[in-house]
Short mmCIF file of C-alpha atoms and ligand atoms in Angstrom, two decimals:
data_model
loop_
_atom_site.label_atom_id
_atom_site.label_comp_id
_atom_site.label_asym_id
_atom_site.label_seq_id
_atom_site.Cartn_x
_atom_site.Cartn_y
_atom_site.Cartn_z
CA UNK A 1 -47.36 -36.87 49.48
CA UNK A 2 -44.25 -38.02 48.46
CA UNK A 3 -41.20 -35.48 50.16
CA UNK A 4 -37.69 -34.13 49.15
CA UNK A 5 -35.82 -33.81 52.17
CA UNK A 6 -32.40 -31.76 51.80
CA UNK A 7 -30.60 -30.01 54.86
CA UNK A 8 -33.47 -30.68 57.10
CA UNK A 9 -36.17 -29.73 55.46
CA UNK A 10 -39.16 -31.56 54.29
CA UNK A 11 -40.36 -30.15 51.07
CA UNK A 12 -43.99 -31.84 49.42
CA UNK A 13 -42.50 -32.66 46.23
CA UNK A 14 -45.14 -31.42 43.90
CA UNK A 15 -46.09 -27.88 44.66
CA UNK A 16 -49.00 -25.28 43.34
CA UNK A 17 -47.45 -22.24 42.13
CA UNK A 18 -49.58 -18.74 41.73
CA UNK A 19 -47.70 -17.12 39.01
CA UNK A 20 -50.03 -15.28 36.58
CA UNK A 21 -52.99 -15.64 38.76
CA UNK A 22 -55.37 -12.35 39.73
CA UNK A 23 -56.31 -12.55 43.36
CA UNK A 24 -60.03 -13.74 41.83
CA UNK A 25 -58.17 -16.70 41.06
CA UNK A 26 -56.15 -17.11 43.61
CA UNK A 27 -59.13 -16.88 46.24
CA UNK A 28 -61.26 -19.29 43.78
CA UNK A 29 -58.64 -21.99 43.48
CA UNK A 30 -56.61 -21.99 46.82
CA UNK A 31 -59.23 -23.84 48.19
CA UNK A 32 -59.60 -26.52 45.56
CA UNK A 33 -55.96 -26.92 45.43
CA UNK A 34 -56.23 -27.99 49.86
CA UNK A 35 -58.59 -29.66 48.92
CA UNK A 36 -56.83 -31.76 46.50
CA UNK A 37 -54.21 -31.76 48.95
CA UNK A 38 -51.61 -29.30 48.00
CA UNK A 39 -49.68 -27.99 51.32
CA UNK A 40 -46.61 -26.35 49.37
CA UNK A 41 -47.69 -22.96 48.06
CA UNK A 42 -44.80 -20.96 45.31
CA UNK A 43 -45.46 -17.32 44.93
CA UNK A 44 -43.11 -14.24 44.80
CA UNK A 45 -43.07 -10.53 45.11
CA UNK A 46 -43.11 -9.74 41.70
CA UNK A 47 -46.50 -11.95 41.17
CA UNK A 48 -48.60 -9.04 43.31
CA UNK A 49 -50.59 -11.63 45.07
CA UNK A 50 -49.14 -12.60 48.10
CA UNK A 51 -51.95 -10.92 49.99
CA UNK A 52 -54.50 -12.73 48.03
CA UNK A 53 -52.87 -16.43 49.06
CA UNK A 54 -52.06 -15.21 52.38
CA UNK A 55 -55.95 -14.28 52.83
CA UNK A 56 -57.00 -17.78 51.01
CA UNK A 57 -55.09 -19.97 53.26
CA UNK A 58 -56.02 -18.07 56.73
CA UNK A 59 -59.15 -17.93 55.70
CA UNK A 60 -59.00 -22.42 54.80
CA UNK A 61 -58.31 -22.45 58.15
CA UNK A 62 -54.90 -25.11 57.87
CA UNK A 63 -52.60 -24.83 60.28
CA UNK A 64 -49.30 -23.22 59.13
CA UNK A 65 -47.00 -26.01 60.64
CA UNK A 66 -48.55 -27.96 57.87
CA UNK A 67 -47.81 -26.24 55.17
CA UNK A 68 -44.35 -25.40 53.02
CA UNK A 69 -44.65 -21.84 51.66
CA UNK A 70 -41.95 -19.75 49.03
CA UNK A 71 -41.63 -16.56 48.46
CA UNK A 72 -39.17 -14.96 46.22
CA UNK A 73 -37.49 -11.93 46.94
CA UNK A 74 -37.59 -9.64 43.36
CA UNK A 75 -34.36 -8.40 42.05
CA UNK A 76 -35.20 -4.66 42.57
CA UNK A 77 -34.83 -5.38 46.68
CA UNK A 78 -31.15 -6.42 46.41
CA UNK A 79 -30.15 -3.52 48.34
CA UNK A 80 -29.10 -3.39 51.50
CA UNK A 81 -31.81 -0.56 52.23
CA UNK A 82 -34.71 -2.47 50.53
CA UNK A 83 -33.94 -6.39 51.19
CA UNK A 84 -34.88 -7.25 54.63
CA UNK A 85 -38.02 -4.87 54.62
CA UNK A 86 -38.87 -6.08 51.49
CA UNK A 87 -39.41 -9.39 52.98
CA UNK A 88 -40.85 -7.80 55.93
CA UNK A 89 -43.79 -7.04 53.68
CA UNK A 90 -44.26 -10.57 51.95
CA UNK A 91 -44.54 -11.86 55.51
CA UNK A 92 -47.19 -9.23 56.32
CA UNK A 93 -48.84 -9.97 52.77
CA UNK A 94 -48.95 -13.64 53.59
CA UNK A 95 -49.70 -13.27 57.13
CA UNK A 96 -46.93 -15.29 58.19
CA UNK A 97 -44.13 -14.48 60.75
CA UNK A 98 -41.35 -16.92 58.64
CA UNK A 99 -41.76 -18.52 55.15
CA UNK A 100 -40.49 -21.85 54.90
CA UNK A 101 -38.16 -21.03 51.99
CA UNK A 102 -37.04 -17.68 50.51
CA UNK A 103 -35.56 -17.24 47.22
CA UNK A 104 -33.69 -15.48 45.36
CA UNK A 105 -35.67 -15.01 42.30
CA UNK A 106 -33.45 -13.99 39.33
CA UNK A 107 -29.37 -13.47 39.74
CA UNK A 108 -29.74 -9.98 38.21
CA UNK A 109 -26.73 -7.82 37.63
CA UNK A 110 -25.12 -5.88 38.22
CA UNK A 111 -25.26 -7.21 42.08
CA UNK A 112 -23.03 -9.68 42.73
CA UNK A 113 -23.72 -13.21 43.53
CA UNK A 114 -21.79 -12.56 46.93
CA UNK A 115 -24.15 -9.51 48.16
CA UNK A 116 -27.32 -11.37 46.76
CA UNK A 117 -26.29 -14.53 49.07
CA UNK A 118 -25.54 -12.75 52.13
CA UNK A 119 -28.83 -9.81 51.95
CA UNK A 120 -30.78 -13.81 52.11
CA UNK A 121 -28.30 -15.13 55.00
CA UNK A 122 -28.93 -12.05 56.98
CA UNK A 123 -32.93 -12.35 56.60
CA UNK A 124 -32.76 -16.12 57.45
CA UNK A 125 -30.21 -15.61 60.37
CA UNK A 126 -33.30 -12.84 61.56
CA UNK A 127 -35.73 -15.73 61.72
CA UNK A 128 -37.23 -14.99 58.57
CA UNK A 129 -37.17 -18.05 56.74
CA UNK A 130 -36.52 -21.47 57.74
CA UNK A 131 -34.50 -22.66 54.52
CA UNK A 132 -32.83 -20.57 51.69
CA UNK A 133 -32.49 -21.40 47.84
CA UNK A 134 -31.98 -19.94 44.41
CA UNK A 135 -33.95 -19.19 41.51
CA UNK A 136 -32.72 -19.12 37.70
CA UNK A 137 -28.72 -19.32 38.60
CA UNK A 138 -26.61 -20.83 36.51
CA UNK A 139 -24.09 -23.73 37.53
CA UNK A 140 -21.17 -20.96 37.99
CA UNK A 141 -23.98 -18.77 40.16
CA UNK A 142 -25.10 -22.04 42.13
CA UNK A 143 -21.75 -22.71 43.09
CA UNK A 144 -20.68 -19.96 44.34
CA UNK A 145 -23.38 -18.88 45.99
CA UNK A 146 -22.94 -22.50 47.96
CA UNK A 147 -19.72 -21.87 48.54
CA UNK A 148 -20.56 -18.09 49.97
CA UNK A 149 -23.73 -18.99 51.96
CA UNK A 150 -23.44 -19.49 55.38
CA UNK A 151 -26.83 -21.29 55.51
CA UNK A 152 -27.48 -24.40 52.88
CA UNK A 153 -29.02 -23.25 49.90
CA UNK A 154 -31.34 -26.02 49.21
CA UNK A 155 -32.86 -25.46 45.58
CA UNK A 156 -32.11 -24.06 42.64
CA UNK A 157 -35.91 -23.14 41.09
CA UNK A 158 -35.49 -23.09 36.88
CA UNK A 159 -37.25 -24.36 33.89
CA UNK A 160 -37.57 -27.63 33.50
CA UNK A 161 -39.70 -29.90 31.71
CA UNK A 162 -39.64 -32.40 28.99
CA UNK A 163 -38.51 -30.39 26.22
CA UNK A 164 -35.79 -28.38 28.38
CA UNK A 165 -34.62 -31.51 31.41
CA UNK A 166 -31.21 -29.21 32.01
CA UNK A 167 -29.26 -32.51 32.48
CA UNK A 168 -26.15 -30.41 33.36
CA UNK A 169 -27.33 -28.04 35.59
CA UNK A 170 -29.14 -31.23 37.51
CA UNK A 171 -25.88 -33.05 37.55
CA UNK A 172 -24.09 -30.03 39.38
CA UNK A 173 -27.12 -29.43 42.01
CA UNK A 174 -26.71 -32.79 42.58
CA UNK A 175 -22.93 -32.73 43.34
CA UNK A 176 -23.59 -29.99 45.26
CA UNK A 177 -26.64 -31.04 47.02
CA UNK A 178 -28.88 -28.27 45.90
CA UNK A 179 -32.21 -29.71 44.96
CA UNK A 180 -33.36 -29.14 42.00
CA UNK A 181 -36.97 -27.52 41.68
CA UNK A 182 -38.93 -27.29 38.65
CA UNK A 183 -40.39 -24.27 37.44
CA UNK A 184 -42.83 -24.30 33.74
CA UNK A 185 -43.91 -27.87 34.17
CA UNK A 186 -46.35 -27.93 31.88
CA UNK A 187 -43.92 -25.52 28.84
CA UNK A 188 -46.69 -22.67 29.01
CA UNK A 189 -49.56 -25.55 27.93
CA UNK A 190 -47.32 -27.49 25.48
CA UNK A 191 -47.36 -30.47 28.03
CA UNK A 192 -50.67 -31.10 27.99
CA UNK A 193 -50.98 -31.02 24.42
CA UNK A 194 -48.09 -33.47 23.75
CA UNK A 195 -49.12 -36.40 21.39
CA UNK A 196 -46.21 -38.83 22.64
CA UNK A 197 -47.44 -38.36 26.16
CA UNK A 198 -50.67 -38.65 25.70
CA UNK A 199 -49.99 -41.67 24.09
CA UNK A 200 -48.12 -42.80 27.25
CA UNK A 201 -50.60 -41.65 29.66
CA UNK A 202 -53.42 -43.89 28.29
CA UNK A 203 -51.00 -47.35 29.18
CA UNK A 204 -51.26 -45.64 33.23
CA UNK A 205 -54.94 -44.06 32.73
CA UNK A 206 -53.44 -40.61 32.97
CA UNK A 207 -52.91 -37.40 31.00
CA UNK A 208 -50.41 -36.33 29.67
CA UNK A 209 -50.05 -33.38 31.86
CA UNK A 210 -50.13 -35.97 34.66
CA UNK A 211 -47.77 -38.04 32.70
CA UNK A 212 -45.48 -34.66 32.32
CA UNK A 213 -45.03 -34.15 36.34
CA UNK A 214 -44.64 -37.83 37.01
CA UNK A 215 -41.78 -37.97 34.70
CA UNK A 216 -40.31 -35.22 37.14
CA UNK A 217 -41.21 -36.24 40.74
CA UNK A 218 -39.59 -39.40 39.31
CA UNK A 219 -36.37 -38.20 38.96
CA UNK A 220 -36.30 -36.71 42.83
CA UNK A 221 -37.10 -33.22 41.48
CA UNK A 222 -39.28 -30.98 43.17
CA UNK A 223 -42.28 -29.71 41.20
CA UNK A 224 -43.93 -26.97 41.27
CA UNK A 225 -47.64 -26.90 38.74
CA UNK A 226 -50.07 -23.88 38.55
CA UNK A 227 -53.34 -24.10 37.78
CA UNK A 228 -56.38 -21.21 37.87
CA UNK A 229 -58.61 -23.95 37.14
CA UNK A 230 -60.00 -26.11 40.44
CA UNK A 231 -60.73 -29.43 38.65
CA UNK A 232 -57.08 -29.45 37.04
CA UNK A 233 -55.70 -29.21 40.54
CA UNK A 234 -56.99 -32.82 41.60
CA UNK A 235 -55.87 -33.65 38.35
CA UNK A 236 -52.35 -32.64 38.49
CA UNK A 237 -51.94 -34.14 42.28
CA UNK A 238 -52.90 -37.29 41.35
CA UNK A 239 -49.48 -38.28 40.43
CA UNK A 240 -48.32 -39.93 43.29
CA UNK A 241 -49.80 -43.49 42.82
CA UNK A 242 -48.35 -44.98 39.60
CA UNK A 243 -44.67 -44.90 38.35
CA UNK A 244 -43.45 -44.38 34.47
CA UNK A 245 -41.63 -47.56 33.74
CA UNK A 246 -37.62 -46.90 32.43
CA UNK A 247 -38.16 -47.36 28.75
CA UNK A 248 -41.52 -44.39 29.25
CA UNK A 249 -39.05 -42.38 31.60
CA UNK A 250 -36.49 -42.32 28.48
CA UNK A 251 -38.49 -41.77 25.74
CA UNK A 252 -40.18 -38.68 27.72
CA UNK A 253 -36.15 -37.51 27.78
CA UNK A 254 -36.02 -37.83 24.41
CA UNK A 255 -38.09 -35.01 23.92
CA UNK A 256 -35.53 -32.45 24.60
CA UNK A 257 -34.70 -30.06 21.92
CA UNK A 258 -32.11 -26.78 21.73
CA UNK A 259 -35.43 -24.66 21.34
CA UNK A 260 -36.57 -25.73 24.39
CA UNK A 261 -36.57 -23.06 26.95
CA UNK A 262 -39.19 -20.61 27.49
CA UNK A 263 -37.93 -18.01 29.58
CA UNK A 264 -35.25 -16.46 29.29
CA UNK A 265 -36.34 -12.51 30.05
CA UNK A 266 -33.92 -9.77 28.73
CA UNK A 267 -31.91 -7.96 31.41
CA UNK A 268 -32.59 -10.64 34.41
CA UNK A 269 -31.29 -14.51 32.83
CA UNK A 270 -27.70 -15.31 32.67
CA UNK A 271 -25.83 -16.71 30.46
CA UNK A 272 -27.55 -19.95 30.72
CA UNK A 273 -25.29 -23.55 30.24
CA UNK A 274 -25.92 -25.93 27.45
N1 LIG R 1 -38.71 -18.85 39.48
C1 LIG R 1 -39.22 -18.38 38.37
O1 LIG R 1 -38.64 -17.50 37.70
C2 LIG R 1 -40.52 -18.95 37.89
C3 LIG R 1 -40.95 -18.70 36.57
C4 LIG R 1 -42.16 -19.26 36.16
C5 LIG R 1 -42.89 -20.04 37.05
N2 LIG R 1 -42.46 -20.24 38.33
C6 LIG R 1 -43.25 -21.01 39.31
O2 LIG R 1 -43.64 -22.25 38.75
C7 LIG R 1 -45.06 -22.34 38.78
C8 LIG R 1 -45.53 -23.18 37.62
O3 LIG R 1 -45.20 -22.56 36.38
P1 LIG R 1 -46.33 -21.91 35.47
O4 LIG R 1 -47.14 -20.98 36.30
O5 LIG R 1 -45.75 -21.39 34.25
O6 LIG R 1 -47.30 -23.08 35.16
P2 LIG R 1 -47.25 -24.52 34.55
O7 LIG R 1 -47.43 -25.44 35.69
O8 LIG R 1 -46.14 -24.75 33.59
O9 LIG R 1 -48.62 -24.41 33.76
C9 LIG R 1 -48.77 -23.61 32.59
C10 LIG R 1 -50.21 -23.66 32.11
O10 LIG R 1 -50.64 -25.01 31.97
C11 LIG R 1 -52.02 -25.09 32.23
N3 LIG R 1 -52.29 -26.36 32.93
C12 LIG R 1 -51.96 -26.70 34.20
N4 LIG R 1 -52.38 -27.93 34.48
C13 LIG R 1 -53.00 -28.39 33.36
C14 LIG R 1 -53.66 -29.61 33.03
N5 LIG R 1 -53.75 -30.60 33.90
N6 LIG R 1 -54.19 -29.73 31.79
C15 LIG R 1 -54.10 -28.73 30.88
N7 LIG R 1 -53.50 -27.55 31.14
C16 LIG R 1 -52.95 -27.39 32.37
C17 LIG R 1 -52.38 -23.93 33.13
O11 LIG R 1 -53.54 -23.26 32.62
P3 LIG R 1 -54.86 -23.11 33.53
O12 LIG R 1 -54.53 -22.20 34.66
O13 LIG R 1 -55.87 -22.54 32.58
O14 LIG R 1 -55.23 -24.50 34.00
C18 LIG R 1 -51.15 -23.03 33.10
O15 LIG R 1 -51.44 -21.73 32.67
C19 LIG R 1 -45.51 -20.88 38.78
O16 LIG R 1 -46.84 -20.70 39.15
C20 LIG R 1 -44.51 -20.29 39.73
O17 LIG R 1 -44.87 -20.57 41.06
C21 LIG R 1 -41.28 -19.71 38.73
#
């Protein structure tokens, strides 16, 4: 699979993310999503089934060099009492020593920026995690928490899709080489559903969910696409062996509109830029 490599890491640039999945599903589709050929694996604390992927992917049998798992830590832990043993737990959960990258997962206030970024520095500098990132900052919160961290942070995770691309916080990831990963791929099953891209999936033999996630690998974005369904994983993989031509690429941008973000939960999202 194609890669994004930032600050030495090697990151599969489509990933299967577990968020809103029971551990039924997790257990039922882990192993269709292997054996699809997903190796990079998104869940977080706050999603309650860490145990239930850790389980699935012992129990697959793959050997953890060859896979790139996330974990995000949940805003509750940013406390110096509760932070590192917080991620002590994940690890346990997902029967791991080290993830490959731990997040932040929301920039919640009242903590700042500064005590988030160093409570992850501290973990990573314990051997925790081999790579650090962000989740759901803002440009201001990206760069400073750059600027603060000793280690890189290598992605910022936040919505993006068709309808919402976030031009402007890409453009100041990229200046400050932060990758950019892609959370809501499919906008909550809008994606799939989208006439225009439907339309431009039957010119490559693809769907438009397909057609959705192509349009973002594209661009050098890591992706990250859930599915509880098993045959939907080997759809949404198979991504990696046609390309959207320039005019497709721009009229799939062209379907940005000011309504177009999704989540934006009360008490954790910032004040988000334009
Ligand atoms: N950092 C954050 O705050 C944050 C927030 C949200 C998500 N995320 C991460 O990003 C991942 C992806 O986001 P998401 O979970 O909202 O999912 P998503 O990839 O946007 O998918 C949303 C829905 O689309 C459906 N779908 C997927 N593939 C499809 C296909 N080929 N055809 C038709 N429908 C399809 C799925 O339903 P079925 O299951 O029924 O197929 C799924 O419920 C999460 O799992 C999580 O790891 C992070």
């Amino acid at each position: 699979m194609q890669a994004v490599k930032t600050h030495g890491a090697t990151i599969p640039a489509l990933g299967f993310g577990v968020f809103r999945m029971s551990d039924a599903e997790v257990e039922r589709v882990i192993p269709a999503a292997l054996e699809a050929g997903f190796r990079h694996f998104d869940t977080a604390q706050i999603y309650q089934n860490e145990a239930a992927l850790g389980i699935a992917l012992q129990e697959a049998g793959i050997r953890r060099d060859d896979l790139f798992l996330t974990t995000k830590v949940w805003v509750d832990n940013y406390d110096i009492s509760r932070f590192a043993a917080s991620v002590d737990e994940s690890l346990d959960k997902l029967k791991t020593d080290q993830v490959d990258l731990l997040l932040l997962h929301w920039p919640a206030d009242p903590v700042p920026v500064a005590a988030q970024v160093d409570m992850l520095n501290a973990v990573k500098e314990a051997g925790k995690t081999k790579f650090i990132g962000v989740s759901n900052y803002n440009i201001a919160q990206m760069q400073e928490a750059v600027t603060r961290s000793a280690a890189p942070i290598i992605t910022n995770q936040v919505e993006l899709h068709p309808y919402l691309p976030q031009r402007n916080l890409a453009a100041a990831a990229q200046a400050g080489d932060v990758a950019v990963t892609a959370y809501y791929s499919m906008a909550d099953g809008a994606v799939p559903q989208d006439a225009l891209l439907k339309q431009i999936g039957t010119k490559y033999g693809k769907s438009a969910a397909q057609v959705g996630l192509r349009w973002l690998v594209q661009q050098g974005y890591i992706a990250l696409s859930k599915t509880a369904n098993p045959a939907r994983a080997a759809e949404n993989i198979a991504i990696f062996d046609f390309t959207l031509d320039e005019s497709d690429m721009t009229v799939i941008s062209g379907l940005a509109r000011p309504d177009g973000r999704l989540v934006s939960p009360q008490g954790l999202a910032p004040v988000w830029d334009v």
